[in-house]
Structure formats: structure tokens, C-alpha cells
mmCIF file of C-alpha atoms in Angstrom:
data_model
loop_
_atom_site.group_PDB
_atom_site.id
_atom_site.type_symbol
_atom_site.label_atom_id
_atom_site.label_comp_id
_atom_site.label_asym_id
_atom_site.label_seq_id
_atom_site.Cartn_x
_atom_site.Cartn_y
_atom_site.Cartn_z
ATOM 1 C CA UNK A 1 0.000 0.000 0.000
ATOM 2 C CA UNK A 2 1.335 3.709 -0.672
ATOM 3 C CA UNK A 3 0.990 6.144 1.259
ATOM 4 C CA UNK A 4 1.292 10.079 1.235
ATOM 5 C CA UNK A 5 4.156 11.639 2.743
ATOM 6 C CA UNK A 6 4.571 15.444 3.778
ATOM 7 C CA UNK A 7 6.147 16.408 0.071
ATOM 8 C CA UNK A 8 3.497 14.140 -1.850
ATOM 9 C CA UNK A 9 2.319 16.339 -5.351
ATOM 10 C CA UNK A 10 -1.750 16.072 -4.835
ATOM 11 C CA UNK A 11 -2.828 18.443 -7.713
ATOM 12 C CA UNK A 12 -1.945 21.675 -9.321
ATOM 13 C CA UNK A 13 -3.454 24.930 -8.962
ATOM 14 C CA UNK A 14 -3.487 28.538 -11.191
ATOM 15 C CA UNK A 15 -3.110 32.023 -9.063
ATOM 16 C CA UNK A 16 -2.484 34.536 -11.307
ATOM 17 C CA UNK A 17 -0.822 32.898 -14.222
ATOM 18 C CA UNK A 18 1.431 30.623 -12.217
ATOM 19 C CA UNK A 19 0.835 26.878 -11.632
ATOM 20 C CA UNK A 20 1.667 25.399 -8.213
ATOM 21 C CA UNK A 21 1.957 21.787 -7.241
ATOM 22 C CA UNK A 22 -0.352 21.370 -3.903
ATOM 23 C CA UNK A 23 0.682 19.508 -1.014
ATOM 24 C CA UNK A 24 -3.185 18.493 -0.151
ATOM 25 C CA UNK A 25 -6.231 18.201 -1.479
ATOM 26 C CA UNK A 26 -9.225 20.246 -0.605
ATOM 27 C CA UNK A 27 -12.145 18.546 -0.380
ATOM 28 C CA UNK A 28 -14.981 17.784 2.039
ATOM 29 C CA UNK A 29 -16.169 14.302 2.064
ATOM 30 C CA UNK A 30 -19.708 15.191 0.450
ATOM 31 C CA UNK A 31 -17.917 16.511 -2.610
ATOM 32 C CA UNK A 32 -15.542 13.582 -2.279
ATOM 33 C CA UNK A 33 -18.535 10.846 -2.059
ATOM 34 C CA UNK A 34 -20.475 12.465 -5.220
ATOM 35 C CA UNK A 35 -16.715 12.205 -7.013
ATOM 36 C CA UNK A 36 -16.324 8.397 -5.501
ATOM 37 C CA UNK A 37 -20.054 7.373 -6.817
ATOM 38 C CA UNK A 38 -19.459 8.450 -10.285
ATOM 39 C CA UNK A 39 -16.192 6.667 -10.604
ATOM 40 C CA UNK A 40 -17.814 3.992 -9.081
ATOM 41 C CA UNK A 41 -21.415 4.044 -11.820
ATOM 42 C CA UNK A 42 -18.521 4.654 -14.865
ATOM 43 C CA UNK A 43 -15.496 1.987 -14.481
ATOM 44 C CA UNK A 44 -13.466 4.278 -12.451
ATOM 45 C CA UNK A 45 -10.183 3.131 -11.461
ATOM 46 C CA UNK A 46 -9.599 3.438 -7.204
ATOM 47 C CA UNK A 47 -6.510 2.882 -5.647
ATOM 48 C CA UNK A 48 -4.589 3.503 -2.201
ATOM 49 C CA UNK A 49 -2.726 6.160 -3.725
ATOM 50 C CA UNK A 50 -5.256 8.736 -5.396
ATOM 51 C CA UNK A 51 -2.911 11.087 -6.459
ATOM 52 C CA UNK A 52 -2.130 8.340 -8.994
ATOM 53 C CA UNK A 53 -5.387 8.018 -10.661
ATOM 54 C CA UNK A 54 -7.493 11.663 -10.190
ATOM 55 C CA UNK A 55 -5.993 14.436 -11.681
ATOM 56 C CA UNK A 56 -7.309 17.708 -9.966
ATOM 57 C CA UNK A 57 -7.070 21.264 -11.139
ATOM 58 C CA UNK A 58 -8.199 24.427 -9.319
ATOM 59 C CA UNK A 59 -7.456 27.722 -9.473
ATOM 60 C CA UNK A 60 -7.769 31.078 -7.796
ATOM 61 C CA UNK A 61 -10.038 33.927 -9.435
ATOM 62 C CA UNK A 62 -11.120 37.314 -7.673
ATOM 63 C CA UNK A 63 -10.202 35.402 -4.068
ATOM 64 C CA UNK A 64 -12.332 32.385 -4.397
ATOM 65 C CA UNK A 65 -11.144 28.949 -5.441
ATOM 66 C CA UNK A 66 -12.487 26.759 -7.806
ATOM 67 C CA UNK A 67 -12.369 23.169 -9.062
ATOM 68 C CA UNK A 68 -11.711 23.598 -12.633
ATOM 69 C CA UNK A 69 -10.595 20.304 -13.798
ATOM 70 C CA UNK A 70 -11.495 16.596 -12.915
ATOM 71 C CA UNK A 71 -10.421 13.295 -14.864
ATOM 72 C CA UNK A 72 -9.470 9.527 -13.597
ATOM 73 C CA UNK A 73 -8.017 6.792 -14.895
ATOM 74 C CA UNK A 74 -10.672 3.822 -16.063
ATOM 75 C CA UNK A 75 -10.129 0.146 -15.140
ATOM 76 C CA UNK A 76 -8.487 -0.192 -18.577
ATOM 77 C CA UNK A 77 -6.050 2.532 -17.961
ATOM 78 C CA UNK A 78 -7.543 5.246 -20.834
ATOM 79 C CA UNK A 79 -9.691 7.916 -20.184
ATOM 80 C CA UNK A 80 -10.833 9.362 -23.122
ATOM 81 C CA UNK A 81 -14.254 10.209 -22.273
ATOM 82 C CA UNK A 82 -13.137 10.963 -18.570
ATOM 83 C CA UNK A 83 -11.926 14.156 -19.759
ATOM 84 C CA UNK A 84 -13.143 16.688 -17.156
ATOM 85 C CA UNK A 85 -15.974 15.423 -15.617
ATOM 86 C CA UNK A 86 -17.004 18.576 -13.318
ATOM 87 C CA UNK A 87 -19.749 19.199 -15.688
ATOM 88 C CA UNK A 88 -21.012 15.796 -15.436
ATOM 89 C CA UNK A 89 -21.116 15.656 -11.553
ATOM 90 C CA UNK A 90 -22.053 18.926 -10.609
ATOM 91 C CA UNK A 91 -23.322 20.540 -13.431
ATOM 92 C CA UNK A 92 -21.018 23.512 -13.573
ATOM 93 C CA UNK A 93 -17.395 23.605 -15.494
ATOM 94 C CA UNK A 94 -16.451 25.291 -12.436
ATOM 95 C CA UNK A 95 -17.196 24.298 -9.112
ATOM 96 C CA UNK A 96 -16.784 26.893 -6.243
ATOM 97 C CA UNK A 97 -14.699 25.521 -3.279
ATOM 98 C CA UNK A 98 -17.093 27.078 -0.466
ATOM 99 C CA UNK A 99 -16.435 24.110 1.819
ATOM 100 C CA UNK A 100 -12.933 25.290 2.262
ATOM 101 C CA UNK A 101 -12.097 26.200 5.647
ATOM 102 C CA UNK A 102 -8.560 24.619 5.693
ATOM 103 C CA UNK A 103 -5.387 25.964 4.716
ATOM 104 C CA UNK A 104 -3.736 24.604 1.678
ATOM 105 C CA UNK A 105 -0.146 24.075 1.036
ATOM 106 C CA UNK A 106 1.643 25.149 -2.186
ATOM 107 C CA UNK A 107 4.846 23.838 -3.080
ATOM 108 C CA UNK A 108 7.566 26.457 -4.321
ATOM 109 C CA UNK A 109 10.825 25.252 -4.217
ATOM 110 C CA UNK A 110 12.049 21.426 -2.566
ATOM 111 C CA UNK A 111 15.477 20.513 -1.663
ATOM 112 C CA UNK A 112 17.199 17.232 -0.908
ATOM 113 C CA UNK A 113 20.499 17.424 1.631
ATOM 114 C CA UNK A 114 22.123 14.182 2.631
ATOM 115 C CA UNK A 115 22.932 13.923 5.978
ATOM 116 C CA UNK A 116 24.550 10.521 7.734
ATOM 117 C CA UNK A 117 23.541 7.157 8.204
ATOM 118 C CA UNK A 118 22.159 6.934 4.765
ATOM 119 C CA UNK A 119 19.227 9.655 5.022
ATOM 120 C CA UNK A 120 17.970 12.448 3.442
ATOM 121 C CA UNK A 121 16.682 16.090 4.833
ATOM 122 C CA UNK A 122 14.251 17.236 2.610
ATOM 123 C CA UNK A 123 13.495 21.320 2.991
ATOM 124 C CA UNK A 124 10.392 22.622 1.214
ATOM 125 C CA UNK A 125 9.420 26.552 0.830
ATOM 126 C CA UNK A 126 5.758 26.370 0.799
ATOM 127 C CA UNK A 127 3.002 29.234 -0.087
ATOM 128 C CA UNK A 128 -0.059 28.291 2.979
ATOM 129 C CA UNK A 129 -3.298 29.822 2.112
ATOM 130 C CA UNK A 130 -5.945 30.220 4.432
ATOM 131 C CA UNK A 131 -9.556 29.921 3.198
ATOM 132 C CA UNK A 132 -12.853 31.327 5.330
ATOM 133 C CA UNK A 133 -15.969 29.842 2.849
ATOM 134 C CA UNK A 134 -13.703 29.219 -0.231
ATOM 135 C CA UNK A 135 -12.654 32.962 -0.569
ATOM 136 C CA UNK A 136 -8.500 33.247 0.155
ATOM 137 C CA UNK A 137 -8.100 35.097 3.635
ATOM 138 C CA UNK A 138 -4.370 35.279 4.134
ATOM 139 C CA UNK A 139 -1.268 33.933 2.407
ATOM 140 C CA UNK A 140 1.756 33.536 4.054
ATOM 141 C CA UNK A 141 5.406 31.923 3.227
ATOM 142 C CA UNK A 142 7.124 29.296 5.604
ATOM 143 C CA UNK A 143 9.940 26.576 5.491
ATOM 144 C CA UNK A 144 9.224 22.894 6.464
ATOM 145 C CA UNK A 145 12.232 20.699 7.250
ATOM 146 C CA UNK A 146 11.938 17.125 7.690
#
């Protein structure tokens, strides 16, 4: 079984013209279970480690973020009528994130130091922006070492 670690790529996200690799996902379990049944009605492929088969993509516009893009992976591996399937779901190509209350981590830079015993230090910068409703709050810039 995989499983996520603290520098695992979830999905990407637009703020202004620049894409970001996230660090988390942000959904609430209703929107998750509505995502899970249609997979589940149309061959959808599930797997311990969903940021190998769903490919999210949100962005940022006027403050408030949105789910903009949505495709899996089938149980045959192709996906050509997966091709974002926001529209299908929820009847909108673009599905305001008002269920986000969390912060959510953006990746900008990752580096890899060796250190003994045969390890590894890994030091991210990461962009953490705070939501109230799905509308961006604060931003703010920190370092995570681990």
C-alpha cells in the first residue's frame, strides 16, 4: 500500500498565471462521495494512492477557489471520455470551493540534503493559504524541514 508523505504532489493549482503543485487536497467528504459514486457508476479506477489516478485542477479567481478540472483513470487505464468530468457531476465547469475552511499548502521550491547514516533532509518553501468559505483570507510563506 502507498501512502502520502509530507512532500506528496496532490494536484496543481493557477493564481495569477502561475501553476503550483499542492501539497493536499481540498475537499470535504460530500464533494468527495459524489466524485467516488461516479467513478464507481462509470469503471473508475480506485486505488490507495489517489494522487495516482485523479488528476485535480483548481485555481484562484477574484479570491475564491475553484475546481476547474477533474479526470481519472478507467479500469483499462484510458480515459478518453473521462476528460473533465465537473460538468457531469455537478453541473457547472467550475465548481466553487465554499467548503474550504482549511489551509492549503503550495509547493515552491524542494530541496534534498544528505545527511549521515544513509538519510535524506528534505526542505520545502511552501506558499499556505488560508480559506474562510472558499474565498482566500491570508497567504503567508514558511519553510518545512523534515
Amino acid at each position: 500500500m502507498s501512502m502520502p508523505t509530507r512532500d506528496t504532489i496532490w494536484d496543481k493549482i493557477e493564481i495569477d498565471g502561475q501553476i503550483y503543485d499542492t501539497l493536499n487536497r481540498p475537499l470535504d467528504s460530500k464533494t468527495m462521495q459524489k466524485i467516488k459514486e461516479y467513478k464507481k457508476e462509470n469503471g473508475g479506477l480506485f486505488s490507495s494512492a489517489p494522487w495516482i489516478t485523479d488528476s485535480y485542477k483548481w485555481s484562484i479567481v477574484d479570491k475564491k477557489l475553484y475546481l476547474n478540472d477533474l479526470t481519472y483513470l478507467d479500469k483499462n487505464d484510458i480515459d478518453p471520455n473521462n476528460k473533465n468530468i465537473i460538468q457531469k457531476i455537478f453541473q457547472t465547469d467550475k465548481l466553487f470551493a465554499k467548503w474550504q475552511n482549511k489551509d492549503l499548502k503550495l509547493l515552491l521550491n524542494k530541496k534534498i540534503e544528505p545527511i549521515p547514516s544513509n538519510r535524506e533532509r528534505v526542505i520545502m518553501d511552501i506558499k499556505v493559504l488560508k480559506f474562510k468559505d472558499g474565498v482566500l483570507v491570508e497567504t503567508k510563506i514558511k519553510k518545512e524541514e523534515f
